[in-house]
Amino acid sequence: MQAATIARSIATGLTAGAAIGAVAAVVSRAAGDAAATSLGAAAGTGAAVGTVLALGCSAARERLLARVRDALAEDGADARVVGVEGAVDALLARLAHERQATQAVRRGLEIDSRVARSELDRLRRAVGHAPEGLVVLDGADEVVLTSTAGAARLGIPDGDEGKGPLPPGGETDIVLRAVREARAEGPAGERRLELPEGGRANIEREITVRPLHDAEGRPDGSVLLVRDLSHERELGRMTSEFVAKASHELRTPLSSITAYAEMLVDGEAQDDAARRECYEVIEGEASRLGRLIDDMLDISRIEAGLTRVERTSVDLGDLMRRTVESIQPQAHEKEQHLQARVAEVDLRVEGDRDMLQRVIVNLLSNAVKYTPEGGRIVASVDSDNLTGSIVLAVEDTGMGIPPDRLEKVFEKFYRIENYERMARGTGLGLNLCRHIVESLHAGQIGVESELGRGSKFWISVPMRHAGGRAAA
Ligand code: ADP
């Protein structure tokens, strides 16, 4: 057997191929043909010997050497001449070195794979919690990753359950067609489609489809961005409703002003008394128009977060007494009994004095407006230590509010039809109050009422504004 064949034989027989190849080469250089034959036979013990060598066990080494020596002796060769011991030791050293290197590589790979796994988990969690409706498809157009919002908007289960083909159906066909079309357009491809309400997700959606490509530019899946249009549509609907109502409310005083101005221009108001009446109507309607515009601007500023709140320590008891005084003339005119009941405790809150006064003025003037002549109005302020707030209430013996309108009276422009003859208003006062109390003072506003017997409007304002300084 040739030295090269022996080398191959040992190399194939032993598990650590490359290293064994090295010892076989050493052996082949030192050995004569006969010796090489015996060594080849000894090495033929194969994998078992390899394992022994790889383990580097000294007893096993001795046994292996003994077998090789015996084989050489049978053929009359001397192991020392062949140099088997040195070769085996070199092999063991090399094996140990290679084992260490392999273990280091394995440890490195394990760390890399752990890092990769935790990064993938983080990515999945980030995508999963993203408020955007994200759905990622693989090259076979099957779902591999979704955000919770994306799964919900596409009507598929969230997480692992949603993985796989999109559920069959008309909607899926439309989506998959868009996916294929976008892919056919190459890396810059995009498709946008709107799915009407009534699909699996039962919401109006806009889906943007973009193809994904790997590093070599080959198509490698798609990403879908699913947007819920319902909120946008609702906002749009509310805006147009607001514009329609606002224009209607603005047109009413404007029409009066125009009509009375025309009467004056055309000389229809012939005497002083008639002219005076025209001027008074024009003045009244103009100031109503001004109030309407002011209220609308105030509400939209608060809604847009543009209102500057001048927060100071405000004594609501003191503010109530003063405001009741200023409203007394209107109550007198209707022979109403208006009274302030202010508790003798600390009634200070952290808030904007002017805005809180507007709320009190609104509630008091509503009570005067919607309470018939001779009625009673009680304005009270007390502290509620349980909730840490000051509670202010305006109770009247007026018309009351039907139970199904109790919430509606806080809506923009809402006015109870039958009461319109009783008093003029904008229908914005209570909405503004709600904004001032709830949005700007973290408080609450509410109403209790019994039709025909009266109403009690109340607000509660925290004594200390969250995150603010303690009241001085
Ligand atoms: P307005 O300028 O019309 O008074 P508000 O927003 O202040 O607008 O009030 C909305 C509607 O709520 C009023 O038009 C009226 O129908 C009803 N309302 C308000 N306050 C009272 C009250 N104290 N008693 C009965 N109805 C009231």
XYZ file of C-alpha atoms and ligand atoms in Angstrom:
499
model
C 0.000 0.000 0.000
C 1.372 3.408 -0.942
C 2.019 6.038 1.722
C -0.560 8.308 0.087
C -3.202 5.593 0.269
C -2.387 4.978 3.923
C -2.832 8.655 4.538
C -6.240 8.581 2.834
C -7.191 5.450 4.689
C -6.377 6.956 8.072
C -7.941 10.230 7.100
C -11.175 8.542 6.045
C -11.216 6.140 8.963
C -10.745 8.727 11.658
C -13.281 11.357 12.414
C -11.010 14.406 12.513
C -10.100 14.127 8.827
C -7.732 17.034 8.241
C -5.646 16.432 11.358
C -5.428 12.732 10.731
C -4.357 13.457 7.188
C -1.403 15.283 8.712
C -0.260 12.347 10.861
C -0.714 10.002 7.954
C 1.562 12.229 5.932
C 4.187 12.185 8.708
C 3.915 8.410 8.924
C 4.143 8.010 5.190
C 7.333 10.038 5.069
C 8.992 7.918 7.774
C 7.694 4.454 6.936
C 8.883 1.923 4.423
C 6.307 0.094 2.347
C 5.947 -2.857 4.725
C 5.612 -0.634 7.711
C 3.122 1.499 5.837
C 1.017 -1.568 5.106
C 0.900 -2.543 8.777
C 0.148 0.991 9.813
C -2.612 1.121 7.244
C -4.128 -2.027 8.770
C -3.835 -0.607 12.258
C -5.341 2.678 11.208
C -8.153 0.747 9.585
C -9.802 0.510 12.976
C -11.437 3.707 11.746
C -13.773 5.903 13.655
C -13.095 4.231 17.005
C -9.432 5.113 16.826
C -10.293 8.614 15.704
C -12.503 9.077 18.689
C -9.782 7.831 20.989
C -7.301 10.262 19.481
C -9.747 13.072 19.537
C -10.416 12.504 23.203
C -6.648 12.674 23.835
C -6.943 9.996 26.506
C -3.478 8.775 27.512
C -4.548 5.143 28.171
C -6.184 5.011 24.765
C -3.065 6.560 23.230
C -0.968 3.800 24.740
C -3.340 1.126 23.456
C -3.284 2.595 19.960
C 0.498 2.839 19.960
C 0.747 -0.760 21.152
C -1.452 -1.931 18.276
C 0.554 0.045 15.746
C 3.841 -1.221 17.239
C 2.539 -4.838 17.097
C 1.518 -4.440 13.476
C 4.902 -2.970 12.567
C 6.734 -5.692 14.519
C 4.842 -8.394 12.640
C 6.247 -6.929 9.414
C 9.733 -6.582 10.978
C 9.665 -2.792 11.117
C 10.790 -0.726 14.054
C 8.342 1.817 15.379
C 11.174 4.179 16.347
C 12.482 4.110 12.756
C 9.006 4.853 11.460
C 8.570 7.640 14.074
C 5.009 6.623 14.933
C 5.039 7.997 18.496
C 6.059 11.477 17.431
C 3.444 11.440 14.676
C 0.691 10.335 17.060
C 1.653 13.026 19.586
C 1.720 15.663 16.857
C -1.682 14.453 15.757
C -3.077 14.633 19.313
C -1.701 18.146 19.795
C -3.179 19.240 16.518
C -6.519 17.633 17.309
C -6.673 19.354 20.683
C -5.901 22.670 19.007
C -8.515 22.144 16.336
C -11.070 21.107 18.930
C -10.483 24.328 20.822
C -10.810 26.324 17.620
C -14.011 24.499 16.717
C -15.444 25.097 20.182
C -14.604 28.790 19.936
C -16.333 28.990 16.557
C -19.335 27.112 17.990
C -19.553 29.454 20.975
C -19.336 32.432 18.594
C -22.105 30.989 16.441
C -24.277 30.327 19.502
C -23.861 33.933 20.674
C -24.587 35.245 17.163
C -27.698 33.124 16.891
C -28.893 34.215 20.372
C -28.360 37.876 19.444
C -30.115 37.365 16.112
C -33.029 35.623 17.856
C -33.447 38.388 20.440
C -33.221 41.071 17.726
C -35.862 39.247 15.714
C -38.053 39.026 18.832
C -37.604 42.736 19.449
C -38.463 43.493 15.837
C -41.566 41.295 16.053
C -42.658 43.007 19.266
C -42.005 46.466 17.777
C -43.969 45.624 14.640
C -46.668 43.889 16.716
C -47.303 46.949 18.865
C -46.972 49.514 16.097
C -50.164 51.554 15.827
C -49.780 51.356 12.052
C -51.535 48.491 10.358
C -48.531 46.512 9.078
C -48.717 43.148 7.349
C -45.588 41.517 5.885
C -45.901 38.779 3.256
C -43.122 36.418 2.152
C -42.171 35.542 -1.429
C -45.062 33.072 -1.599
C -47.494 35.857 -0.579
C -48.123 34.271 2.814
C -48.355 36.291 6.023
C -45.143 36.162 8.084
C -45.496 39.190 10.370
C -48.324 41.524 11.394
C -48.923 44.363 13.793
C -51.999 43.865 15.971
C -53.653 46.796 14.194
C -52.750 45.356 10.770
C -54.208 41.941 11.631
C -57.404 43.514 12.987
C -57.841 45.780 9.982
C -57.343 42.927 7.556
C -59.601 40.651 9.600
C -56.966 37.958 10.275
C -55.891 36.488 13.644
C -53.136 38.319 15.491
C -49.674 36.771 16.067
C -48.626 33.265 15.008
C -52.203 32.215 14.283
C -52.418 34.735 11.467
C -49.313 33.375 9.723
C -49.787 31.555 6.441
C -51.973 32.198 3.421
C -54.490 35.048 3.629
C -57.979 33.632 4.181
C -59.634 32.971 0.821
C -62.341 35.376 -0.331
C -63.106 38.291 -2.581
C -61.171 40.772 -0.489
C -58.038 38.599 -0.427
C -58.177 38.252 -4.226
C -58.190 42.045 -4.563
C -55.266 42.409 -2.142
C -53.204 39.665 -3.800
C -53.815 41.158 -7.245
C -52.447 44.465 -5.955
C -49.448 42.609 -4.454
C -48.646 40.991 -7.836
C -49.129 44.238 -9.748
C -46.853 46.175 -7.372
C -44.216 43.435 -7.628
C -44.344 43.499 -11.418
C -43.405 47.194 -11.287
C -40.067 46.420 -9.614
C -38.474 47.913 -6.484
C -40.315 51.249 -6.836
C -43.671 49.544 -7.381
C -46.688 50.559 -5.292
C -50.412 49.933 -5.306
C -53.019 51.745 -3.249
C -56.546 50.453 -2.853
C -59.563 51.235 -0.751
C -61.665 48.476 0.719
C -65.154 49.553 1.638
C -66.810 48.983 4.986
C -68.470 45.605 5.370
C -65.460 43.367 4.668
C -64.084 40.961 7.247
C -62.729 43.823 9.376
C -65.968 45.791 8.924
C -64.192 49.139 8.614
C -63.254 51.376 5.714
C -59.584 50.847 4.886
C -56.893 52.122 2.593
C -54.164 49.587 1.782
C -50.776 50.580 0.391
C -48.824 47.667 -1.079
C -45.058 47.802 -1.659
C -42.822 44.953 -2.856
C -39.735 43.926 -0.861
C -36.443 42.937 -2.504
C -33.374 41.084 -1.220
C -29.783 42.378 -1.383
C -29.459 41.126 -4.972
C -32.631 42.926 -5.997
C -34.769 39.801 -6.309
C -38.444 40.052 -5.191
C -38.666 38.815 -1.601
C -42.186 39.439 -0.312
C -44.336 42.503 0.199
C -45.331 44.898 2.920
C -48.913 46.133 3.317
C -49.801 49.293 5.225
C -53.463 49.122 6.219
C -55.016 52.427 7.356
C -58.391 52.714 9.062
C -60.255 55.494 7.280
C -63.328 55.475 9.555
C -61.890 58.001 12.021
C -60.786 60.327 9.219
C -64.171 60.050 7.517
C -65.933 60.696 10.838
C -63.769 63.787 11.416
C -64.562 64.991 7.914
C -68.259 64.389 8.507
C -68.118 66.266 11.838
C -66.246 69.164 10.242
C -68.796 69.567 7.464
C -71.628 69.257 9.990
C -69.965 71.955 12.110
C -69.482 74.215 9.075
C -73.121 73.706 8.035
C -74.445 74.467 11.536
C -72.078 77.414 12.009
C -73.074 78.947 8.663
C -76.725 78.522 9.560
C -76.236 80.154 12.976
C -74.204 83.000 11.464
C -76.692 83.570 8.673
C -79.642 84.102 11.056
C -78.363 87.299 12.749
C -76.813 88.453 9.467
C -80.170 88.179 7.689
C -81.809 90.265 10.444
C -79.088 92.892 10.225
C -79.418 93.032 6.416
C -83.220 93.249 6.541
C -83.306 96.066 9.104
C -80.475 97.944 7.381
C -82.448 97.737 4.100
C -85.526 99.126 5.842
C -83.453 102.100 6.943
C -81.874 102.569 3.507
C -85.236 102.322 1.715
C -86.784 104.808 4.164
C -89.381 102.268 5.304
C -88.816 103.220 8.955
C -90.529 106.544 8.790
C -90.541 107.921 12.318
C -87.901 108.084 15.015
C -89.434 105.252 17.004
C -89.350 102.881 14.002
C -85.793 103.886 13.157
C -84.746 103.405 16.758
C -86.224 99.898 16.726
C -84.186 99.129 13.591
C -80.984 100.369 15.239
C -81.650 98.320 18.374
C -82.270 95.140 16.399
C -79.126 95.706 14.351
C -77.089 96.344 17.503
C -78.526 93.278 19.274
C -77.961 90.989 16.309
C -74.452 92.343 15.734
C -73.476 91.630 19.334
C -75.018 88.146 19.077
C -72.948 87.610 15.954
C -69.858 88.757 17.868
C -70.588 86.344 20.758
C -71.140 83.511 18.330
C -67.828 84.138 16.599
C -66.002 84.518 19.942
C -67.437 81.247 21.267
C -66.600 79.419 18.043
C -63.035 80.699 18.087
C -62.598 79.857 21.793
C -63.868 76.322 21.311
C -61.724 75.670 18.250
C -58.658 77.108 20.005
C -59.172 74.779 22.974
C -59.802 71.826 20.645
C -56.609 72.611 18.747
C -54.667 72.890 22.027
C -53.780 76.522 21.333
C -55.319 78.086 24.445
C -52.952 79.638 26.957
C -54.117 78.861 30.471
C -53.104 81.457 33.072
C -53.107 79.211 36.131
C -53.271 80.925 39.519
C -54.872 80.200 42.860
C -58.584 80.991 42.371
C -61.081 81.165 45.248
C -64.208 79.715 43.637
C -66.366 80.890 46.584
C -65.288 84.473 46.068
C -65.654 84.163 42.284
C -69.186 82.782 42.694
C -70.283 85.615 45.057
C -69.015 88.279 42.652
C -70.560 86.652 39.591
C -73.929 86.224 41.334
C -73.819 89.965 42.100
C -73.196 90.800 38.455
C -76.100 88.586 37.302
C -78.569 89.898 39.951
C -79.983 92.662 37.642
C -81.043 90.035 35.043
C -82.660 87.897 37.757
C -84.424 90.994 39.168
C -85.873 91.733 35.760
C -87.586 88.337 35.842
C -88.427 88.670 39.537
C -86.337 85.617 40.284
C -84.741 84.888 43.614
C -81.014 84.342 43.031
C -78.921 83.329 46.000
C -75.293 82.265 46.582
C -74.507 79.578 49.188
C -70.795 79.434 49.773
C -69.336 77.011 52.330
C -66.975 78.487 54.949
C -64.033 76.292 53.935
C -60.993 76.605 51.719
C -62.428 76.784 48.189
C -59.294 77.531 46.232
C -58.357 75.696 43.063
C -55.484 76.077 40.673
C -57.020 77.431 37.502
C -57.594 80.216 35.027
C -59.741 82.835 36.766
C -61.267 84.384 33.613
C -62.156 81.055 32.102
C -63.698 79.725 35.311
C -65.707 82.945 35.542
C -67.008 82.375 31.994
C -68.259 78.960 33.103
C -70.077 80.423 36.122
C -71.563 83.264 34.028
C -72.817 80.748 31.456
C -74.459 78.473 34.038
C -76.042 81.393 35.902
C -77.353 83.137 32.790
C -78.774 79.853 31.483
C -80.553 79.371 34.823
C -82.015 82.896 34.528
C -82.909 82.376 30.844
C -84.622 79.008 31.231
C -86.427 79.686 34.512
C -89.791 81.422 34.314
C -90.539 84.663 36.159
C -90.602 84.355 39.947
C -88.423 81.206 39.988
C -85.594 80.382 42.385
C -81.922 79.948 41.602
C -79.365 78.724 44.132
C -75.655 78.879 43.350
C -73.529 76.834 45.749
C -69.831 76.107 46.234
C -68.397 73.487 48.588
C -65.336 71.308 48.851
C -65.351 67.539 48.403
C -62.454 66.193 50.425
C -63.068 62.665 49.218
C -62.173 63.552 45.627
C -59.959 66.519 46.511
C -62.051 68.902 44.436
C -64.279 71.941 44.727
C -67.845 71.393 43.603
C -69.877 74.257 42.220
C -73.567 73.901 41.350
C -76.321 76.105 39.895
C -79.803 74.818 40.668
C -82.975 76.344 39.261
C -86.720 75.776 39.391
C -86.994 76.244 35.627
C -88.160 74.281 32.591
C -85.960 71.253 33.201
C -84.461 69.093 30.472
C -85.969 65.896 28.996
C -83.873 62.822 30.022
C -82.898 62.024 26.410
C -81.445 65.545 25.951
C -79.294 65.636 29.090
C -76.099 64.762 27.189
C -77.065 66.590 24.013
C -77.179 70.012 25.672
C -73.364 69.890 25.848
C -73.038 69.406 22.071
C -72.129 72.295 19.771
C -75.123 74.343 18.585
C -77.608 72.093 20.358
C -80.666 73.934 21.650
C -83.941 72.452 22.858
C -86.365 73.581 20.115
C -89.282 74.560 22.362
C -87.069 76.776 24.514
C -85.802 78.904 21.618
C -88.755 81.274 22.012
C -87.951 81.697 25.659
C -84.413 82.967 25.278
C -81.907 83.660 22.575
C -78.617 81.874 22.617
C -75.856 80.407 20.504
C -76.056 76.795 21.589
C -72.312 76.947 22.241
C -72.231 78.051 25.897
C -72.373 74.611 27.540
C -69.968 73.129 25.004
C -67.464 75.845 25.851
C -68.044 75.184 29.586
C -67.309 71.489 29.064
C -64.075 72.297 27.221
C -62.936 74.762 29.889
C -63.715 72.407 32.772
C -62.687 69.063 31.311
C -59.909 69.863 28.832
C -58.254 72.797 30.598
C -58.911 72.052 34.286
C -59.070 68.242 34.369
C -62.478 68.573 36.010
C -65.963 67.284 35.306
C -69.261 68.839 34.311
C -72.737 67.356 34.505
C -76.439 67.985 34.836
C -79.351 66.477 36.710
C -82.821 67.572 35.783
C -86.501 66.866 36.074
C -88.679 68.086 33.248
C -90.912 70.931 34.354
C -89.332 71.146 37.817
C -85.829 72.439 37.232
C -82.201 71.600 36.572
C -78.960 71.394 38.486
C -75.780 71.998 36.503
C -72.574 71.213 38.410
C -68.837 71.268 37.878
C -66.046 69.796 39.983
C -62.500 71.106 39.688
C -59.501 69.437 41.373
C -58.017 71.660 44.103
C -54.572 71.018 42.707
C -53.911 70.672 39.039
C -52.048 67.460 38.184
C -48.365 68.280 37.775
C -48.896 71.842 38.992
C -47.739 73.655 42.133
C -49.795 73.452 45.315
C -52.231 76.351 45.646
C -50.687 79.201 47.634
P -77.622 78.663 24.680
O -76.789 79.786 24.204
O -78.676 78.249 23.715
O -78.146 78.890 26.050
P -76.084 76.549 25.833
O -75.057 75.697 25.201
O -75.691 77.332 27.017
O -76.622 77.433 24.675
O -77.298 75.601 26.230
C -77.764 74.653 25.290
C -79.214 74.377 25.492
O -79.420 73.673 26.720
C -80.035 75.612 25.629
O -80.393 76.144 24.369
C -81.249 75.083 26.373
O -82.120 74.465 25.463
C -80.661 74.011 27.284
N -80.385 74.548 28.657
C -79.247 75.077 29.108
N -79.357 75.426 30.412
C -80.592 75.106 30.795
C -81.330 75.216 32.020
N -80.795 75.722 33.124
N -82.609 74.778 32.033
C -83.167 74.244 30.924
N -82.532 74.119 29.734
C -81.264 74.551 29.671
